[in-house]
């Protein structure tokens, strides 16, 4: 607990006294110098996560489509470019080869970024408990800007797609997007009380969706009109703008320790102690179980998301960039509908049951998509999953409430690593299943994901019943937190 003026414990008592609507404002610690400029809005890291997500959501589907186009050139396939993609091309061997190569290169790029980022996110997250949150938000933004620069060079010079992997590793060395997630969620934990934390976390999740929705619409239209180059210049500019915003406007919430070192094994030990010690009876078991639930939910989300573009590009859907953009926008709209649904459900349901409703929506959406052979049915699948993101803010909040204020950075660093690991495992599993089931049942990976979600649903339901029973025994009433 050494340098923990963790700030913001400031809001810890605020929420318990009932002021849970003040979700964005907080005071800078008295011994902290303010940022160079005062922010004109009553928000802090919301623009950070919005801008970073916008850049990621803009480039991710474009990268997949760029890989598809480049690899199509390499194998001599031009079916989609000449309008030849239709039901009759379903068994075209060249199309299957392009799909397989694209899935494999997506896996290699994600694997490279994860292996490097796994070490760096753990260091940066725990380090932020001692050195401050601002640096952990600035460094990954610069790394993502470097990655966009490398991608632009690949496109201008027509370099081999291997260089995409190099760009991703450059981003991983700075913590990648997961470090920004860890920093933002730790920042919110610093500045919110237990009563308002779930909704504060849900606001950040909604920023993810709002940014993704705008990026998807812009990316599809822009790619169709101008090609790949201009959108990636915007990705580069957005990441630089994010770093500048943090430097100018975001106040610090942790009193920096000048002796805190980044390259130290103490940061990894802090994460280990978090999950190994049992300071409160049952805390360790709950941490592991909620982390397992988070891993499975995110793995299904990441794995299915990686396949959506491939699923839509090929027959029988044969979508172009514009439809892919609209489909991704509708999918990201679920972040906002999940936020509104979560807020409404919290009026009458405990957080555990809110998460179960979100998982149910996710399962139904995946089942519909797995049988989608037409455009309306695909959009229907996106639509019925309108609450699919209601479970992840509940899980983040429950994890945050189990640890001390001085452990928030270490916790969300570990959560970011779990998120990265789940993304990697999802890439390995889903990108292996998809090519293997192309000829038998193309939508099987989505059915597989829906089946996996029954496991976290059972765990969350069981823990929810246990927590309700414990509150009853302690005479605390039911509550909704």
Short mmCIF file of C-alpha atoms in Angstrom, two decimals:
data_model
loop_
_atom_site.label_atom_id
_atom_site.label_comp_id
_atom_site.label_asym_id
_atom_site.label_seq_id
_atom_site.Cartn_x
_atom_site.Cartn_y
_atom_site.Cartn_z
CA UNK A 1 0.00 0.00 0.00
CA UNK A 2 3.02 2.17 -0.17
CA UNK A 3 2.37 5.23 -2.26
CA UNK A 4 -1.37 5.01 -2.21
CA UNK A 5 -2.96 8.24 -1.96
CA UNK A 6 -4.85 6.61 -4.66
CA UNK A 7 -6.72 9.50 -5.13
CA UNK A 8 -9.74 8.92 -5.66
CA UNK A 9 -10.87 7.02 -2.87
CA UNK A 10 -12.49 10.38 -2.86
CA UNK A 11 -15.55 8.97 -4.55
CA UNK A 12 -15.59 5.81 -2.47
CA UNK A 13 -17.81 7.26 0.21
CA UNK A 14 -19.62 9.53 -2.19
CA UNK A 15 -21.46 6.64 -3.85
CA UNK A 16 -22.37 5.02 -0.63
CA UNK A 17 -24.05 8.17 0.53
CA UNK A 18 -26.27 7.95 -2.50
CA UNK A 19 -24.63 10.35 -4.92
CA UNK A 20 -24.27 7.79 -7.66
CA UNK A 21 -25.40 10.06 -10.47
CA UNK A 22 -22.23 12.13 -10.39
CA UNK A 23 -20.45 9.71 -12.65
CA UNK A 24 -17.75 11.82 -14.23
CA UNK A 25 -16.55 14.55 -11.88
CA UNK A 26 -13.88 14.20 -9.23
CA UNK A 27 -11.27 16.31 -7.50
CA UNK A 28 -7.54 16.25 -8.18
CA UNK A 29 -5.62 15.11 -5.09
CA UNK A 30 -4.28 18.09 -3.15
CA UNK A 31 -0.66 17.02 -3.51
CA UNK A 32 -1.01 16.52 -7.28
CA UNK A 33 -0.26 19.17 -9.88
CA UNK A 34 -3.10 19.55 -12.39
CA UNK A 35 -2.59 18.85 -16.11
CA UNK A 36 -1.40 21.72 -18.36
CA UNK A 37 -4.96 22.57 -19.42
CA UNK A 38 -8.27 22.34 -17.62
CA UNK A 39 -10.80 20.09 -19.31
CA UNK A 40 -13.94 21.97 -20.45
CA UNK A 41 -16.05 18.82 -20.05
CA UNK A 42 -16.96 17.00 -16.86
CA UNK A 43 -15.26 13.80 -17.99
CA UNK A 44 -11.81 12.34 -17.83
CA UNK A 45 -10.89 9.05 -19.54
CA UNK A 46 -14.11 8.65 -21.54
CA UNK A 47 -12.62 10.51 -24.56
CA UNK A 48 -9.45 8.41 -24.23
CA UNK A 49 -11.26 5.11 -24.56
CA UNK A 50 -13.54 6.56 -27.26
CA UNK A 51 -10.67 7.77 -29.47
CA UNK A 52 -8.58 4.62 -28.96
CA UNK A 53 -11.51 2.35 -29.71
CA UNK A 54 -12.39 4.44 -32.76
CA UNK A 55 -8.90 3.85 -34.17
CA UNK A 56 -9.00 0.11 -33.40
CA UNK A 57 -12.52 -0.37 -34.76
CA UNK A 58 -11.65 1.60 -37.90
CA UNK A 59 -8.55 -0.41 -38.71
CA UNK A 60 -9.58 -3.95 -37.64
CA UNK A 61 -12.10 -4.78 -40.41
CA UNK A 62 -10.00 -2.84 -42.93
CA UNK A 63 -6.97 -4.96 -42.03
CA UNK A 64 -8.97 -8.14 -42.62
CA UNK A 65 -10.23 -6.84 -45.96
CA UNK A 66 -6.72 -5.67 -46.93
CA UNK A 67 -5.33 -9.11 -46.12
CA UNK A 68 -8.15 -10.66 -48.16
CA UNK A 69 -7.36 -8.44 -51.16
CA UNK A 70 -3.58 -8.89 -50.99
CA UNK A 71 -3.79 -12.65 -50.52
CA UNK A 72 -6.38 -12.85 -53.32
CA UNK A 73 -3.84 -11.19 -55.62
CA UNK A 74 -1.18 -13.67 -54.52
CA UNK A 75 -3.29 -16.75 -55.32
CA UNK A 76 -4.97 -15.25 -58.40
CA UNK A 77 -8.50 -15.05 -57.00
CA UNK A 78 -10.65 -12.12 -58.16
CA UNK A 79 -14.20 -13.40 -57.65
CA UNK A 80 -15.42 -10.70 -55.25
CA UNK A 81 -13.79 -7.87 -57.18
CA UNK A 82 -15.56 -8.83 -60.40
CA UNK A 83 -18.88 -9.44 -58.70
CA UNK A 84 -18.45 -13.18 -59.00
CA UNK A 85 -19.21 -13.95 -55.36
CA UNK A 86 -22.55 -15.75 -55.18
CA UNK A 87 -24.02 -19.07 -54.14
CA UNK A 88 -22.30 -20.81 -57.07
CA UNK A 89 -18.85 -19.86 -55.70
CA UNK A 90 -19.49 -21.55 -52.35
CA UNK A 91 -17.14 -24.42 -53.24
CA UNK A 92 -14.60 -22.39 -55.25
CA UNK A 93 -11.21 -23.80 -54.13
CA UNK A 94 -9.48 -20.44 -54.61
CA UNK A 95 -12.03 -18.70 -52.39
CA UNK A 96 -11.52 -21.35 -49.71
CA UNK A 97 -7.75 -20.89 -49.98
CA UNK A 98 -8.06 -17.12 -49.53
CA UNK A 99 -10.38 -17.56 -46.54
CA UNK A 100 -7.96 -20.02 -44.93
CA UNK A 101 -4.89 -17.83 -45.55
CA UNK A 102 -6.65 -14.74 -44.22
CA UNK A 103 -7.76 -16.58 -41.09
CA UNK A 104 -4.22 -17.88 -40.51
CA UNK A 105 -2.51 -14.51 -41.01
CA UNK A 106 -5.03 -12.92 -38.64
CA UNK A 107 -4.01 -15.54 -36.10
CA UNK A 108 -0.27 -14.90 -36.59
CA UNK A 109 -0.68 -11.14 -36.19
CA UNK A 110 -2.79 -11.51 -33.05
CA UNK A 111 -0.38 -14.07 -31.61
CA UNK A 112 2.63 -11.79 -32.11
CA UNK A 113 0.89 -8.82 -30.52
CA UNK A 114 -0.33 -10.88 -27.57
CA UNK A 115 2.99 -12.51 -26.66
CA UNK A 116 4.75 -9.14 -26.48
CA UNK A 117 1.81 -7.29 -24.95
CA UNK A 118 1.28 -9.91 -22.22
CA UNK A 119 4.54 -8.95 -20.53
CA UNK A 120 4.15 -5.21 -21.05
CA UNK A 121 0.53 -4.90 -19.89
CA UNK A 122 1.33 -6.64 -16.61
CA UNK A 123 4.29 -4.31 -16.03
CA UNK A 124 2.44 -1.14 -16.99
CA UNK A 125 -0.76 -1.87 -15.06
CA UNK A 126 0.88 -2.68 -11.76
CA UNK A 127 3.43 0.10 -12.28
CA UNK A 128 0.58 2.59 -12.62
CA UNK A 129 -0.39 1.90 -8.98
CA UNK A 130 2.91 3.57 -8.06
CA UNK A 131 3.89 5.81 -10.99
CA UNK A 132 0.44 7.13 -11.95
CA UNK A 133 -2.21 6.40 -14.55
CA UNK A 134 -1.38 9.11 -17.12
CA UNK A 135 1.79 7.47 -18.47
CA UNK A 136 -0.04 4.16 -18.93
CA UNK A 137 -2.54 5.96 -21.15
CA UNK A 138 0.03 7.91 -23.18
CA UNK A 139 2.56 5.18 -24.00
CA UNK A 140 0.12 2.70 -25.66
CA UNK A 141 -1.41 5.51 -27.73
CA UNK A 142 2.02 6.30 -29.15
CA UNK A 143 2.60 2.59 -29.79
CA UNK A 144 -0.68 2.30 -31.69
CA UNK A 145 0.31 5.34 -33.75
CA UNK A 146 3.59 3.62 -34.66
CA UNK A 147 1.64 0.51 -35.67
CA UNK A 148 -0.57 2.59 -37.97
CA UNK A 149 2.56 4.16 -39.47
CA UNK A 150 4.01 0.72 -40.24
CA UNK A 151 0.73 -0.36 -41.85
CA UNK A 152 0.76 2.75 -44.04
CA UNK A 153 4.29 1.97 -45.20
CA UNK A 154 3.20 -1.59 -46.07
CA UNK A 155 0.32 -0.23 -48.16
CA UNK A 156 2.33 2.46 -49.92
CA UNK A 157 5.25 0.16 -50.78
CA UNK A 158 3.18 -3.04 -51.24
CA UNK A 159 5.41 -4.84 -48.76
CA UNK A 160 4.66 -8.47 -47.80
CA UNK A 161 1.84 -8.86 -45.26
CA UNK A 162 4.45 -10.17 -42.82
CA UNK A 163 5.18 -6.53 -41.98
CA UNK A 164 1.72 -6.23 -40.45
CA UNK A 165 3.06 -8.56 -37.77
CA UNK A 166 6.04 -6.24 -37.22
CA UNK A 167 3.69 -3.29 -36.75
CA UNK A 168 1.59 -5.23 -34.24
CA UNK A 169 4.71 -6.17 -32.24
CA UNK A 170 5.69 -2.48 -32.09
CA UNK A 171 2.29 -1.76 -30.57
CA UNK A 172 2.67 -4.70 -28.17
CA UNK A 173 5.93 -3.24 -26.83
CA UNK A 174 3.96 -0.26 -25.54
CA UNK A 175 1.16 -2.37 -24.05
CA UNK A 176 -1.19 -2.31 -27.07
CA UNK A 177 -4.88 -1.43 -26.75
CA UNK A 178 -5.22 -3.67 -23.68
CA UNK A 179 -2.97 -1.32 -21.70
CA UNK A 180 -5.32 1.56 -22.50
CA UNK A 181 -8.26 -0.54 -21.33
CA UNK A 182 -6.41 -1.41 -18.12
CA UNK A 183 -5.52 2.23 -17.47
CA UNK A 184 -9.01 3.55 -18.17
CA UNK A 185 -10.83 0.99 -16.03
CA UNK A 186 -8.34 1.42 -13.17
CA UNK A 187 -8.87 5.19 -13.45
CA UNK A 188 -12.64 4.75 -13.14
CA UNK A 189 -12.14 2.46 -10.14
CA UNK A 190 -10.03 5.22 -8.58
CA UNK A 191 -12.75 7.80 -9.06
CA UNK A 192 -15.94 5.91 -8.27
CA UNK A 193 -17.55 4.28 -5.25
CA UNK A 194 -18.82 0.73 -5.08
CA UNK A 195 -22.42 1.81 -5.55
CA UNK A 196 -21.81 3.61 -8.85
CA UNK A 197 -18.93 1.53 -10.20
CA UNK A 198 -20.92 -0.89 -12.37
CA UNK A 199 -22.60 1.98 -14.20
CA UNK A 200 -19.31 3.91 -14.53
CA UNK A 201 -17.72 0.83 -16.07
CA UNK A 202 -20.76 0.42 -18.33
CA UNK A 203 -20.29 4.01 -19.54
CA UNK A 204 -16.76 3.12 -20.64
CA UNK A 205 -18.10 0.00 -22.35
CA UNK A 206 -20.68 2.20 -24.10
CA UNK A 207 -17.85 4.46 -25.31
CA UNK A 208 -16.33 1.34 -26.85
CA UNK A 209 -19.54 0.69 -28.76
CA UNK A 210 -20.22 4.27 -29.79
CA UNK A 211 -16.71 4.65 -31.18
CA UNK A 212 -16.96 1.30 -32.92
CA UNK A 213 -20.28 2.23 -34.50
CA UNK A 214 -18.96 5.49 -35.97
CA UNK A 215 -15.73 3.85 -37.11
CA UNK A 216 -17.60 1.02 -38.83
CA UNK A 217 -19.84 3.35 -40.82
CA UNK A 218 -17.00 5.67 -41.78
CA UNK A 219 -14.59 2.83 -42.59
CA UNK A 220 -16.91 0.99 -44.96
CA UNK A 221 -17.94 4.12 -46.87
CA UNK A 222 -14.41 5.52 -46.99
CA UNK A 223 -12.87 2.25 -48.18
CA UNK A 224 -15.39 2.06 -50.99
CA UNK A 225 -14.71 5.65 -52.06
CA UNK A 226 -10.98 6.13 -51.47
CA UNK A 227 -9.33 2.80 -50.66
CA UNK A 228 -7.25 1.86 -47.63
CA UNK A 229 -4.72 4.69 -47.36
CA UNK A 230 -6.86 7.58 -46.07
CA UNK A 231 -8.59 5.64 -43.26
CA UNK A 232 -5.22 4.57 -41.89
CA UNK A 233 -3.98 8.16 -41.89
CA UNK A 234 -7.00 8.92 -39.70
CA UNK A 235 -6.03 6.00 -37.41
CA UNK A 236 -2.55 7.49 -37.04
CA UNK A 237 -3.90 10.98 -36.30
CA UNK A 238 -6.48 9.68 -33.81
CA UNK A 239 -3.88 7.84 -31.72
CA UNK A 240 -1.62 10.89 -31.62
CA UNK A 241 -4.62 13.01 -30.59
CA UNK A 242 -5.38 10.55 -27.77
CA UNK A 243 -1.87 10.88 -26.34
CA UNK A 244 -2.09 14.67 -26.59
CA UNK A 245 -5.49 14.75 -24.87
CA UNK A 246 -4.18 12.70 -21.92
CA UNK A 247 -1.14 14.94 -21.58
CA UNK A 248 -3.15 18.17 -21.68
CA UNK A 249 -6.41 17.37 -19.91
CA UNK A 250 -6.44 14.18 -17.82
CA UNK A 251 -5.67 14.74 -14.10
CA UNK A 252 -3.60 12.19 -12.20
CA UNK A 253 -5.37 10.05 -9.60
CA UNK A 254 -2.32 8.40 -8.02
CA UNK A 255 0.47 10.16 -6.16
CA UNK A 256 3.55 9.14 -8.21
CA UNK A 257 6.43 7.50 -6.39
CA UNK A 258 9.64 8.82 -8.00
CA UNK A 259 11.39 5.57 -7.05
CA UNK A 260 8.89 3.38 -8.91
CA UNK A 261 10.67 1.40 -11.62
CA UNK A 262 8.96 -0.02 -14.68
CA UNK A 263 11.36 -2.91 -15.30
CA UNK A 264 10.94 -4.74 -12.02
CA UNK A 265 9.69 -8.16 -11.03
CA UNK A 266 7.68 -6.57 -8.19
CA UNK A 267 4.90 -5.77 -10.67
CA UNK A 268 4.46 -9.38 -11.67
CA UNK A 269 4.64 -10.40 -8.01
CA UNK A 270 1.88 -7.89 -7.20
CA UNK A 271 -0.41 -9.58 -9.73
CA UNK A 272 0.48 -13.00 -8.32
CA UNK A 273 -0.26 -11.90 -4.75
CA UNK A 274 -3.60 -10.54 -5.89
CA UNK A 275 -4.82 -13.99 -6.89
CA UNK A 276 -2.82 -16.05 -4.38
CA UNK A 277 -3.66 -14.29 -1.11
CA UNK A 278 -7.02 -14.64 0.61
CA UNK A 279 -7.19 -11.50 2.77
CA UNK A 280 -10.95 -11.89 3.03
CA UNK A 281 -12.49 -15.31 3.32
CA UNK A 282 -13.59 -16.46 -0.12
CA UNK A 283 -12.06 -13.52 -2.01
CA UNK A 284 -9.52 -15.65 -3.87
CA UNK A 285 -12.12 -18.16 -5.09
CA UNK A 286 -14.43 -15.37 -6.29
CA UNK A 287 -11.56 -13.62 -8.08
CA UNK A 288 -10.66 -16.79 -9.96
CA UNK A 289 -14.26 -17.67 -10.82
CA UNK A 290 -15.22 -14.19 -12.02
CA UNK A 291 -11.96 -14.03 -14.00
CA UNK A 292 -12.80 -17.37 -15.62
CA UNK A 293 -16.25 -16.04 -16.53
CA UNK A 294 -14.69 -12.90 -18.00
CA UNK A 295 -12.23 -15.03 -19.99
CA UNK A 296 -14.98 -17.17 -21.52
CA UNK A 297 -17.32 -14.26 -22.32
CA UNK A 298 -14.57 -12.21 -23.96
CA UNK A 299 -13.22 -15.24 -25.83
CA UNK A 300 -16.60 -15.86 -27.45
CA UNK A 301 -16.98 -12.16 -28.26
CA UNK A 302 -13.48 -11.84 -29.76
CA UNK A 303 -13.58 -15.15 -31.61
CA UNK A 304 -16.93 -14.52 -33.24
CA UNK A 305 -16.05 -10.89 -34.05
CA UNK A 306 -12.94 -11.99 -35.95
CA UNK A 307 -15.05 -14.25 -38.16
CA UNK A 308 -17.89 -11.85 -38.92
CA UNK A 309 -16.03 -10.07 -41.75
CA UNK A 310 -14.89 -13.34 -43.34
CA UNK A 311 -18.39 -14.78 -42.94
CA UNK A 312 -19.89 -11.73 -44.64
CA UNK A 313 -17.31 -11.40 -47.42
CA UNK A 314 -17.80 -14.91 -48.75
CA UNK A 315 -20.84 -16.63 -50.19
CA UNK A 316 -23.75 -16.83 -49.68
CA UNK A 317 -23.79 -13.30 -48.17
CA UNK A 318 -21.09 -11.74 -50.40
CA UNK A 319 -21.16 -8.35 -48.65
CA UNK A 320 -19.10 -5.43 -49.88
CA UNK A 321 -17.31 -2.79 -47.75
CA UNK A 322 -20.47 -0.70 -47.33
CA UNK A 323 -22.61 -3.55 -45.97
CA UNK A 324 -19.75 -4.76 -43.79
CA UNK A 325 -19.55 -1.27 -42.30
CA UNK A 326 -23.28 -1.13 -41.61
CA UNK A 327 -23.24 -4.61 -40.08
CA UNK A 328 -20.36 -3.70 -37.79
CA UNK A 329 -22.16 -0.48 -36.82
CA UNK A 330 -25.31 -2.39 -35.84
CA UNK A 331 -23.17 -4.81 -33.80
CA UNK A 332 -21.48 -1.92 -31.98
CA UNK A 333 -24.83 -0.25 -31.36
CA UNK A 334 -25.42 -3.08 -28.86
CA UNK A 335 -22.90 -1.39 -26.54
CA UNK A 336 -25.29 1.55 -26.18
CA UNK A 337 -28.43 -0.57 -25.91
CA UNK A 338 -26.63 -2.69 -23.32
CA UNK A 339 -25.81 0.44 -21.29
CA UNK A 340 -29.42 1.59 -21.35
CA UNK A 341 -30.68 -1.90 -20.60
CA UNK A 342 -28.22 -2.29 -17.72
CA UNK A 343 -29.32 1.02 -16.18
CA UNK A 344 -32.99 0.04 -16.41
CA UNK A 345 -32.45 -3.49 -15.13
CA UNK A 346 -30.43 -2.25 -12.15
CA UNK A 347 -33.65 -0.66 -10.86
CA UNK A 348 -35.16 -4.08 -10.18
CA UNK A 349 -32.40 -6.69 -10.59
CA UNK A 350 -29.10 -7.40 -8.91
CA UNK A 351 -25.98 -7.16 -11.07
CA UNK A 352 -25.62 -10.95 -11.35
CA UNK A 353 -29.04 -11.31 -12.95
CA UNK A 354 -28.32 -8.37 -15.27
CA UNK A 355 -25.28 -10.30 -16.49
CA UNK A 356 -27.41 -13.40 -17.09
CA UNK A 357 -29.87 -11.41 -19.22
CA UNK A 358 -26.90 -10.14 -21.26
CA UNK A 359 -25.56 -13.66 -21.77
CA UNK A 360 -29.00 -14.86 -22.89
CA UNK A 361 -29.15 -12.09 -25.51
CA UNK A 362 -25.66 -13.06 -26.70
CA UNK A 363 -26.54 -16.74 -27.04
CA UNK A 364 -29.71 -16.07 -29.05
CA UNK A 365 -27.87 -13.65 -31.37
CA UNK A 366 -25.09 -16.15 -32.10
CA UNK A 367 -27.59 -18.92 -32.87
CA UNK A 368 -29.44 -16.73 -35.38
CA UNK A 369 -26.18 -15.64 -37.06
CA UNK A 370 -25.01 -19.25 -37.36
CA UNK A 371 -27.97 -19.97 -39.68
CA UNK A 372 -27.87 -16.62 -41.54
CA UNK A 373 -27.91 -17.17 -45.31
CA UNK A 374 -29.44 -13.81 -46.22
CA UNK A 375 -28.69 -10.19 -45.34
CA UNK A 376 -31.92 -9.60 -43.33
CA UNK A 377 -31.28 -12.69 -41.21
CA UNK A 378 -27.71 -11.57 -40.51
CA UNK A 379 -28.93 -8.17 -39.32
CA UNK A 380 -31.61 -9.92 -37.24
CA UNK A 381 -28.86 -11.85 -35.47
CA UNK A 382 -27.07 -8.60 -34.64
CA UNK A 383 -30.38 -7.12 -33.49
CA UNK A 384 -31.44 -9.84 -31.03
CA UNK A 385 -28.02 -9.56 -29.40
CA UNK A 386 -28.80 -5.98 -28.36
CA UNK A 387 -27.91 -6.72 -24.68
CA UNK A 388 -24.84 -8.88 -25.29
CA UNK A 389 -22.46 -6.38 -23.64
CA UNK A 390 -24.40 -6.13 -20.37
CA UNK A 391 -22.35 -8.92 -18.78
CA UNK A 392 -18.78 -7.60 -19.11
CA UNK A 393 -19.22 -4.34 -17.10
CA UNK A 394 -20.82 -6.38 -14.31
CA UNK A 395 -17.85 -8.76 -14.27
CA UNK A 396 -15.29 -5.92 -14.29
CA UNK A 397 -17.15 -4.17 -11.48
CA UNK A 398 -17.43 -7.32 -9.35
CA UNK A 399 -13.69 -7.95 -9.73
CA UNK A 400 -12.87 -4.34 -8.84
CA UNK A 401 -14.99 -4.45 -5.69
CA UNK A 402 -13.06 -7.49 -4.43
CA UNK A 403 -9.68 -5.70 -4.22
CA UNK A 404 -8.19 -2.75 -2.35
CA UNK A 405 -7.84 0.74 -3.91
CA UNK A 406 -4.05 0.29 -4.08
CA UNK A 407 -4.51 -2.92 -6.10
CA UNK A 408 -6.74 -1.55 -8.89
CA UNK A 409 -3.89 -1.15 -11.38
CA UNK A 410 -2.61 -4.68 -10.76
CA UNK A 411 -6.15 -6.04 -11.03
CA UNK A 412 -6.98 -4.36 -14.32
CA UNK A 413 -3.53 -5.25 -15.67
CA UNK A 414 -4.36 -8.89 -14.98
CA UNK A 415 -7.83 -8.42 -16.48
CA UNK A 416 -6.21 -6.89 -19.58
CA UNK A 417 -3.87 -9.89 -19.79
CA UNK A 418 -6.85 -12.22 -19.46
CA UNK A 419 -8.55 -10.21 -22.21
CA UNK A 420 -5.48 -10.60 -24.41
CA UNK A 421 -5.19 -14.30 -23.59
CA UNK A 422 -8.86 -14.85 -24.37
CA UNK A 423 -8.38 -13.04 -27.68
CA UNK A 424 -5.43 -15.29 -28.50
CA UNK A 425 -7.24 -18.48 -27.52
CA UNK A 426 -10.28 -17.32 -29.47
CA UNK A 427 -8.09 -16.74 -32.54
CA UNK A 428 -6.54 -20.18 -32.20
CA UNK A 429 -9.85 -21.96 -31.69
CA UNK A 430 -12.26 -20.02 -33.90
CA UNK A 431 -9.81 -19.50 -36.77
CA UNK A 432 -9.07 -23.24 -36.68
CA UNK A 433 -12.73 -24.30 -36.49
CA UNK A 434 -13.89 -21.97 -39.27
CA UNK A 435 -11.78 -23.41 -42.13
CA UNK A 436 -12.43 -26.96 -40.87
CA UNK A 437 -16.23 -26.55 -40.97
CA UNK A 438 -16.55 -24.48 -44.16
CA UNK A 439 -17.80 -27.42 -46.21
CA UNK A 440 -20.04 -29.02 -43.58
CA UNK A 441 -21.60 -26.18 -41.54
CA UNK A 442 -20.18 -22.72 -42.07
CA UNK A 443 -21.95 -21.21 -39.04
CA UNK A 444 -20.75 -23.86 -36.58
CA UNK A 445 -18.20 -21.58 -34.82
CA UNK A 446 -21.06 -19.28 -33.73
CA UNK A 447 -23.03 -22.23 -32.34
CA UNK A 448 -19.87 -23.34 -30.55
CA UNK A 449 -19.54 -19.88 -28.98
CA UNK A 450 -23.17 -19.92 -27.86
CA UNK A 451 -22.62 -23.27 -26.12
CA UNK A 452 -19.54 -21.97 -24.26
CA UNK A 453 -21.57 -19.11 -22.75
CA UNK A 454 -23.62 -21.56 -20.68
CA UNK A 455 -20.57 -22.11 -18.43
CA UNK A 456 -20.16 -18.47 -17.27
CA UNK A 457 -23.94 -18.22 -16.93
CA UNK A 458 -23.93 -21.14 -14.49
CA UNK A 459 -21.00 -19.69 -12.49
CA UNK A 460 -22.47 -16.17 -12.29
CA UNK A 461 -25.86 -17.55 -11.28
CA UNK A 462 -24.30 -19.72 -8.57
CA UNK A 463 -22.17 -16.90 -7.15
CA UNK A 464 -25.14 -14.54 -7.31
CA UNK A 465 -27.23 -16.91 -5.18
CA UNK A 466 -24.35 -17.31 -2.73
CA UNK A 467 -23.84 -13.54 -2.39
CA UNK A 468 -27.56 -13.01 -1.86
CA UNK A 469 -27.57 -15.65 0.86
CA UNK A 470 -24.54 -14.06 2.55
CA UNK A 471 -26.22 -10.64 2.56
CA UNK A 472 -29.34 -12.17 4.08
CA UNK A 473 -27.33 -13.83 6.83
CA UNK A 474 -25.53 -10.54 7.56
CA UNK A 475 -28.83 -8.64 7.60
CA UNK A 476 -27.80 -6.33 4.74
CA UNK A 477 -30.96 -6.70 2.65
CA UNK A 478 -31.05 -7.59 -1.02
CA UNK A 479 -29.53 -4.48 -2.64
CA UNK A 480 -28.81 -4.11 -6.31
CA UNK A 481 -25.02 -3.68 -6.42
#
